[in-house]
Amino acid sequence: MRVVGIESSCDETGVAIYDTERGLLAHRLYSQVKLHADYGGVVPELASRDHVRKTLSLLDQALADAELTRTDIDAVAYTMGPGLVGALLVGSCIGRSLAFGLGVPALGVHHMEGHLLAPMLEDDAPEFPFIALLVSGGHTQLVEVRGIGSYQLLGESIDDAAGEAFDKTAKLMGLEYPGGPRLAALAAEGRAGQYRFPRPMTDRPGLDFSFSGLKTFAANTIADSDKSQQALADIAFAFQEAVIDTLVIKARRAIEQTGLKRLVVAGGVSANIALREQLTEFMQRVGGKVYFPRPEFCTDNGAMIAFAGAQRLVAGERQDLAVITKPRWPLAELSALDRGLASGA
């Protein structure tokens, strides 16, 4: 089955084609970074309009890359939620209409399930069961994964997600949008031990996260500094160190609590080099293994939606003609699949 995946939940338009026999055939991604840079963040209406402009052209480019035409499409998967409602409507309308016009099945996909399964696109894919640490601009979650759709939420952020904290702190430092990657780059110039940030909610039991206080702590630290480039780099280092330490501590607790030895890390923040290094070192130390998607599949992309959609489409799931979006959609609402992965070579 050749499945087109359409991702439009926020500020990136992604289209990909996944073949359940041959694997990922093509993927295209358009980022709206330049569009939103002047505003210092995503403007939902502008994001929606840009998805309208870009989605079909990206589809044609992906089909050309795969040496296919629209008549070769067997099914369409699109992001139904969570995300920005206007952006989701664009992808859902295009995806459902495309499937109707071609006479093929369609399916709305959970955005975070796409991230969770993204490492399955790699040659060294994890086997079930595993712990998933999902870290993005909108979500920070620890999930016990027993199979596709068999998810138990172990902990999540009660306020800002890790990626959101990165972006907000970067903005406080005057860094350009998107702030998270720029803060990480600045942290690489920082010196250890110059500042000490708290590790929120690590002094009590549990697997929930809280990052909003770190933003306030950063704001006060920046205000009290001389705001030189070196001072900001040192603050960025301490902030990033605190976030990463917190994520590692909570991941360790989840591993100890479940006894599982496989850790999947996905979402935009999973591209952070320092986070990858520390989680890799930790899992090696406990005799386990950590799995990441390639950097291009850490951020939002169509490949993860095509792959996740293919798993459920092969199992017989379908969407009716109604266009539905779910801006808020808990992972726990997804149904579990009884079958194994439909993975291409």
Short mmCIF file of C-alpha atoms in Angstrom, two decimals:
data_model
loop_
_atom_site.label_atom_id
_atom_site.label_comp_id
_atom_site.label_asym_id
_atom_site.label_seq_id
_atom_site.Cartn_x
_atom_site.Cartn_y
_atom_site.Cartn_z
CA MET A 1 0.00 0.00 0.00
CA ARG A 2 1.36 3.41 -1.03
CA VAL A 3 0.27 6.03 1.50
CA VAL A 4 0.56 9.81 1.17
CA GLY A 5 1.14 11.56 4.49
CA ILE A 6 0.24 15.23 4.99
CA GLU A 7 1.46 17.16 8.04
CA SER A 8 0.10 20.67 8.70
CA SER A 9 -0.37 20.94 12.46
CA CYS A 10 1.66 24.12 13.00
CA ASP A 11 4.28 25.99 10.97
CA GLU A 12 5.72 23.27 8.74
CA THR A 13 4.10 21.72 5.70
CA GLY A 14 5.21 18.14 5.16
CA VAL A 15 4.25 15.62 2.48
CA ALA A 16 5.65 12.11 2.12
CA ILE A 17 4.95 8.81 0.39
CA TYR A 18 5.38 5.56 2.31
CA ASP A 19 5.12 2.12 0.73
CA THR A 20 4.38 -0.73 3.14
CA GLU A 21 6.53 -3.03 1.00
CA ARG A 22 9.37 -0.72 -0.05
CA GLY A 23 9.53 1.79 2.79
CA LEU A 24 9.78 5.57 2.53
CA LEU A 25 9.79 6.58 -1.14
CA ALA A 26 9.94 10.38 -0.90
CA HIS A 27 9.34 13.27 1.46
CA ARG A 28 9.20 17.03 1.10
CA LEU A 29 9.12 19.67 3.82
CA TYR A 30 8.53 23.40 3.77
CA SER A 31 9.29 25.46 6.87
CA GLN A 32 7.51 28.74 7.57
CA VAL A 33 10.35 30.11 9.71
CA LYS A 34 10.92 33.19 7.54
CA LEU A 35 7.19 33.91 7.42
CA HIS A 36 6.86 34.08 11.21
CA ALA A 37 10.31 35.47 12.09
CA ASP A 38 9.16 39.11 12.09
CA TYR A 39 6.52 38.28 14.69
CA GLY A 40 8.78 36.29 17.01
CA GLY A 41 6.45 33.29 16.92
CA VAL A 42 3.82 31.44 14.92
CA VAL A 43 0.84 33.49 13.68
CA PRO A 44 -1.93 30.89 13.24
CA GLU A 45 -3.80 32.63 10.40
CA LEU A 46 -0.61 33.12 8.39
CA ALA A 47 0.35 29.50 9.01
CA SER A 48 -3.00 28.27 7.70
CA ARG A 49 -2.77 30.38 4.54
CA ASP A 50 0.71 29.13 3.81
CA HIS A 51 -0.37 25.50 4.16
CA VAL A 52 -3.02 26.23 1.52
CA ARG A 53 -0.36 27.58 -0.83
CA LYS A 54 2.21 24.83 -0.32
CA THR A 55 0.55 21.45 0.28
CA LEU A 56 -0.43 20.41 -3.24
CA SER A 57 2.81 21.63 -4.81
CA LEU A 58 4.78 19.62 -2.23
CA LEU A 59 2.63 16.59 -3.06
CA ASP A 60 3.48 16.90 -6.74
CA GLN A 61 7.18 17.27 -5.92
CA ALA A 62 7.13 14.18 -3.69
CA LEU A 63 5.32 12.16 -6.36
CA ALA A 64 7.89 13.25 -8.93
CA ASP A 65 10.71 12.25 -6.59
CA ALA A 66 9.13 8.79 -6.21
CA GLU A 67 8.42 8.57 -9.96
CA LEU A 68 4.72 8.18 -9.27
CA THR A 69 1.50 9.96 -10.25
CA ARG A 70 -1.60 10.66 -8.20
CA THR A 71 -3.26 7.56 -9.67
CA ASP A 72 -0.58 5.45 -7.94
CA ILE A 73 -1.78 6.57 -4.49
CA ASP A 74 -3.54 3.82 -2.50
CA ALA A 75 -4.47 5.84 0.61
CA VAL A 76 -4.08 9.25 2.23
CA ALA A 77 -3.14 9.99 5.85
CA TYR A 78 -3.24 13.48 7.31
CA THR A 79 -2.68 15.05 10.71
CA MET A 80 -6.06 15.40 12.46
CA GLY A 81 -4.64 16.71 15.74
CA PRO A 82 -3.40 17.96 18.08
CA GLY A 83 -2.29 21.32 16.73
CA LEU A 84 -3.55 24.71 15.53
CA VAL A 85 -7.15 24.27 14.46
CA GLY A 86 -6.86 26.35 11.25
CA ALA A 87 -3.68 24.61 10.16
CA LEU A 88 -5.21 21.21 10.90
CA LEU A 89 -8.30 22.11 8.85
CA VAL A 90 -6.18 22.83 5.80
CA GLY A 91 -4.39 19.48 5.87
CA SER A 92 -7.56 17.58 6.77
CA CYS A 93 -9.61 19.19 3.98
CA ILE A 94 -6.91 18.62 1.38
CA GLY A 95 -6.20 15.08 2.52
CA ARG A 96 -9.84 14.02 2.72
CA SER A 97 -10.69 15.69 -0.62
CA LEU A 98 -7.70 14.11 -2.34
CA ALA A 99 -8.74 10.67 -1.12
CA PHE A 100 -12.35 11.23 -2.20
CA GLY A 101 -11.30 12.38 -5.65
CA LEU A 102 -9.04 9.36 -6.12
CA GLY A 103 -11.52 6.92 -4.64
CA VAL A 104 -9.06 5.70 -1.99
CA PRO A 105 -9.35 5.45 1.82
CA ALA A 106 -8.28 8.27 4.13
CA LEU A 107 -7.33 8.44 7.78
CA GLY A 108 -6.71 11.21 10.30
CA VAL A 109 -3.48 10.62 12.26
CA HIS A 110 -2.50 11.67 15.77
CA HIS A 111 0.44 14.05 15.51
CA MET A 112 2.18 12.71 18.61
CA GLU A 113 1.75 9.11 17.52
CA GLY A 114 3.59 10.16 14.37
CA HIS A 115 6.47 11.51 16.46
CA LEU A 116 6.43 8.45 18.70
CA LEU A 117 6.74 6.09 15.72
CA ALA A 118 9.24 8.23 13.75
CA PRO A 119 12.28 6.17 14.93
CA MET A 120 10.63 3.16 13.23
CA LEU A 121 11.64 4.74 9.93
CA GLU A 122 15.31 4.11 10.75
CA ASP A 123 17.25 0.93 9.87
CA ASP A 124 17.92 0.32 13.57
CA ALA A 125 14.28 0.54 14.69
CA PRO A 126 13.23 -0.22 18.27
CA GLU A 127 11.10 -3.23 19.13
CA PHE A 128 8.11 -3.08 21.45
CA PRO A 129 7.82 -2.54 24.36
CA PHE A 130 9.69 0.68 25.15
CA ILE A 131 9.50 3.97 27.01
CA ALA A 132 8.90 7.02 24.80
CA LEU A 133 10.08 10.47 25.83
CA LEU A 134 8.21 12.94 23.61
CA VAL A 135 9.77 16.40 23.75
CA SER A 136 8.51 19.12 21.45
CA GLY A 137 7.32 22.71 21.46
CA GLY A 138 3.86 21.69 22.60
CA HIS A 139 4.35 18.45 24.51
CA THR A 140 6.64 16.81 27.04
CA GLN A 141 5.45 13.30 27.89
CA LEU A 142 6.73 9.97 29.12
CA VAL A 143 4.74 7.08 27.67
CA GLU A 144 4.97 3.33 28.16
CA VAL A 145 4.50 1.80 24.71
CA ARG A 146 3.48 -1.85 24.42
CA GLY A 147 2.45 -1.67 20.78
CA ILE A 148 0.82 0.69 18.29
CA GLY A 149 -2.01 2.37 20.15
CA SER A 150 -1.17 0.62 23.42
CA TYR A 151 0.02 3.68 25.31
CA GLN A 152 0.11 4.38 29.03
CA LEU A 153 0.88 7.97 29.97
CA LEU A 154 3.41 7.95 32.81
CA GLY A 155 4.00 11.68 33.13
CA GLU A 156 3.65 14.98 31.30
CA SER A 157 4.31 18.68 31.68
CA ILE A 158 1.79 20.47 33.88
CA ASP A 159 2.60 23.81 32.21
CA ASP A 160 5.18 24.72 29.54
CA ALA A 161 6.62 21.96 27.39
CA ALA A 162 10.41 21.68 27.16
CA GLY A 163 10.53 23.11 23.64
CA GLU A 164 8.24 25.97 24.64
CA ALA A 165 10.54 26.79 27.56
CA PHE A 166 13.52 26.85 25.19
CA ASP A 167 11.71 29.22 22.81
CA LYS A 168 10.46 31.57 25.53
CA THR A 169 13.85 31.78 27.21
CA ALA A 170 15.52 32.45 23.88
CA LYS A 171 13.09 35.31 23.30
CA LEU A 172 14.03 36.77 26.71
CA MET A 173 17.64 36.73 25.53
CA GLY A 174 16.74 38.59 22.36
CA LEU A 175 17.49 35.62 20.10
CA GLU A 176 15.73 35.43 16.75
CA TYR A 177 12.90 33.02 16.00
CA PRO A 178 13.00 30.03 16.13
CA GLY A 179 14.65 30.46 19.49
CA GLY A 180 15.21 26.90 20.70
CA PRO A 181 17.96 25.90 18.25
CA ARG A 182 19.59 29.33 18.64
CA LEU A 183 19.66 28.99 22.42
CA ALA A 184 21.25 25.55 22.07
CA ALA A 185 23.90 27.01 19.76
CA LEU A 186 24.58 29.83 22.23
CA ALA A 187 24.84 27.32 25.09
CA ALA A 188 27.71 25.64 23.24
CA GLU A 189 29.71 28.84 23.91
CA GLY A 190 28.80 28.91 27.59
CA ARG A 191 30.92 27.89 30.59
CA ALA A 192 29.90 25.32 33.15
CA GLY A 193 29.41 26.40 36.75
CA GLN A 194 28.79 30.10 36.14
CA TYR A 195 25.08 29.83 36.98
CA ARG A 196 22.95 27.19 38.66
CA PHE A 197 19.32 26.68 37.62
CA PRO A 198 16.81 24.53 39.55
CA ARG A 199 15.77 21.07 38.33
CA PRO A 200 11.99 21.45 38.69
CA MET A 201 9.93 18.67 40.28
CA THR A 202 12.92 16.36 40.69
CA ASP A 203 12.89 16.73 44.48
CA ARG A 204 9.63 14.78 44.76
CA PRO A 205 8.33 11.44 43.48
CA GLY A 206 6.56 11.19 40.13
CA LEU A 207 7.16 11.58 36.42
CA ASP A 208 5.42 14.89 35.66
CA PHE A 209 7.36 17.91 34.40
CA SER A 210 7.18 21.66 34.97
CA PHE A 211 9.28 24.12 32.96
CA SER A 212 7.48 27.45 33.37
CA GLY A 213 9.46 28.28 36.52
CA LEU A 214 12.73 27.94 34.62
CA LYS A 215 11.60 30.71 32.29
CA THR A 216 10.96 33.00 35.27
CA PHE A 217 14.30 32.03 36.81
CA ALA A 218 15.99 32.79 33.47
CA ALA A 219 14.26 36.17 33.23
CA ASN A 220 15.51 37.17 36.67
CA THR A 221 19.02 35.86 35.96
CA ILE A 222 19.22 37.77 32.68
CA ALA A 223 18.01 40.96 34.36
CA ASP A 224 20.70 40.68 37.05
CA SER A 225 23.51 39.95 34.54
CA ASP A 226 25.57 42.43 32.54
CA LYS A 227 23.88 41.02 29.40
CA SER A 228 27.22 40.56 27.65
CA GLN A 229 27.49 37.84 25.00
CA GLN A 230 29.49 35.66 27.39
CA ALA A 231 27.01 36.14 30.22
CA LEU A 232 24.10 35.20 27.95
CA ALA A 233 26.03 32.15 26.74
CA ASP A 234 26.68 31.10 30.34
CA ILE A 235 23.00 31.53 31.17
CA ALA A 236 22.01 29.55 28.08
CA PHE A 237 24.38 26.76 29.15
CA ALA A 238 22.91 26.64 32.67
CA PHE A 239 19.33 26.73 31.37
CA GLN A 240 19.91 23.94 28.85
CA GLU A 241 21.76 21.90 31.48
CA ALA A 242 18.78 22.20 33.84
CA VAL A 243 16.26 21.11 31.19
CA ILE A 244 18.38 18.17 30.07
CA ASP A 245 19.13 17.03 33.63
CA THR A 246 15.41 17.13 34.40
CA LEU A 247 14.55 15.07 31.31
CA VAL A 248 17.27 12.52 32.09
CA ILE A 249 16.21 12.20 35.74
CA LYS A 250 12.59 11.59 34.77
CA ALA A 251 13.56 9.15 32.01
CA ARG A 252 15.68 7.24 34.52
CA ARG A 253 12.73 7.02 36.89
CA ALA A 254 10.51 5.69 34.10
CA ILE A 255 13.10 3.04 33.19
CA GLU A 256 13.44 1.99 36.83
CA GLN A 257 9.66 1.96 37.36
CA THR A 258 8.88 -0.20 34.31
CA GLY A 259 12.04 -2.29 34.05
CA LEU A 260 12.18 -1.65 30.31
CA LYS A 261 15.59 -1.21 28.64
CA ARG A 262 14.59 0.58 25.44
CA LEU A 263 14.03 4.35 25.31
CA VAL A 264 12.65 6.19 22.29
CA VAL A 265 13.15 9.97 22.20
CA ALA A 266 11.24 11.98 19.60
CA GLY A 267 9.92 15.47 18.89
CA GLY A 268 11.72 18.67 17.98
CA VAL A 269 13.86 18.83 21.14
CA SER A 270 15.18 15.31 20.43
CA ALA A 271 17.48 16.94 17.85
CA ASN A 272 19.37 18.67 20.69
CA ILE A 273 22.90 17.27 20.61
CA ALA A 274 23.57 17.61 24.34
CA LEU A 275 20.33 15.79 25.16
CA ARG A 276 21.22 12.97 22.78
CA GLU A 277 24.66 12.58 24.29
CA GLN A 278 23.45 12.44 27.88
CA LEU A 279 20.55 10.05 27.22
CA THR A 280 22.83 7.77 25.17
CA GLU A 281 25.37 7.72 27.98
CA PHE A 282 22.68 7.03 30.58
CA MET A 283 21.09 4.13 28.66
CA GLN A 284 24.50 2.55 28.03
CA ARG A 285 25.22 2.81 31.75
CA VAL A 286 22.06 0.87 32.66
CA GLY A 287 22.57 -1.73 29.94
CA GLY A 288 19.83 -0.38 27.69
CA LYS A 289 19.59 1.45 24.38
CA VAL A 290 18.13 4.75 23.21
CA TYR A 291 16.61 5.38 19.78
CA PHE A 292 16.23 8.71 17.99
CA PRO A 293 14.77 9.67 14.62
CA ARG A 294 17.21 11.25 12.19
CA PRO A 295 17.39 15.05 12.73
CA GLU A 296 15.17 15.83 9.73
CA PHE A 297 12.40 13.70 11.26
CA CYS A 298 12.64 15.24 14.74
CA THR A 299 10.65 18.30 13.70
CA ASP A 300 7.17 18.01 12.18
CA ASN A 301 7.24 16.11 8.87
CA GLY A 302 5.05 14.15 6.48
CA ALA A 303 7.09 10.94 6.70
CA MET A 304 6.02 10.21 10.26
CA ILE A 305 2.36 10.83 9.35
CA ALA A 306 2.57 8.57 6.30
CA PHE A 307 4.18 5.81 8.37
CA ALA A 308 1.78 6.06 11.32
CA GLY A 309 -1.18 6.28 8.97
CA ALA A 310 -0.02 3.25 7.00
CA GLN A 311 -0.01 1.11 10.15
CA ARG A 312 -3.65 1.88 10.88
CA LEU A 313 -4.81 1.85 7.26
CA VAL A 314 -3.38 -1.63 6.74
CA ALA A 315 -5.25 -2.70 9.88
CA GLY A 316 -8.48 -1.53 8.27
CA GLU A 317 -9.05 1.85 9.92
CA ARG A 318 -10.79 4.47 7.77
CA GLN A 319 -12.12 8.04 8.04
CA ASP A 320 -15.58 8.88 6.72
CA LEU A 321 -16.32 11.92 4.57
CA ALA A 322 -16.71 14.30 7.51
CA VAL A 323 -13.71 16.60 7.98
CA ILE A 324 -12.83 16.44 11.67
CA THR A 325 -9.97 18.08 13.55
CA LYS A 326 -8.95 17.53 17.16
CA PRO A 327 -6.77 20.43 18.39
CA ARG A 328 -6.65 18.65 21.78
CA TRP A 329 -6.42 14.89 21.49
CA PRO A 330 -5.01 12.66 24.26
CA LEU A 331 -2.90 9.72 23.10
CA ALA A 332 -4.91 7.48 25.41
CA GLU A 333 -7.95 7.85 23.15
CA LEU A 334 -6.25 5.91 20.33
CA SER A 335 -7.20 2.29 19.74
CA ALA A 336 -4.59 -0.45 20.05
CA LEU A 337 -3.71 -2.55 16.99
CA ASP A 338 -3.55 -6.33 17.30
CA ARG A 339 -1.25 -6.72 14.31
CA GLY A 340 2.47 -6.06 13.97
CA LEU A 341 4.20 -3.32 12.00
CA ALA A 342 3.63 -2.90 8.28
CA SER A 343 7.21 -1.94 7.49
CA GLY A 344 8.87 -1.64 4.12
CA ALA A 345 12.46 -2.58 3.32
#
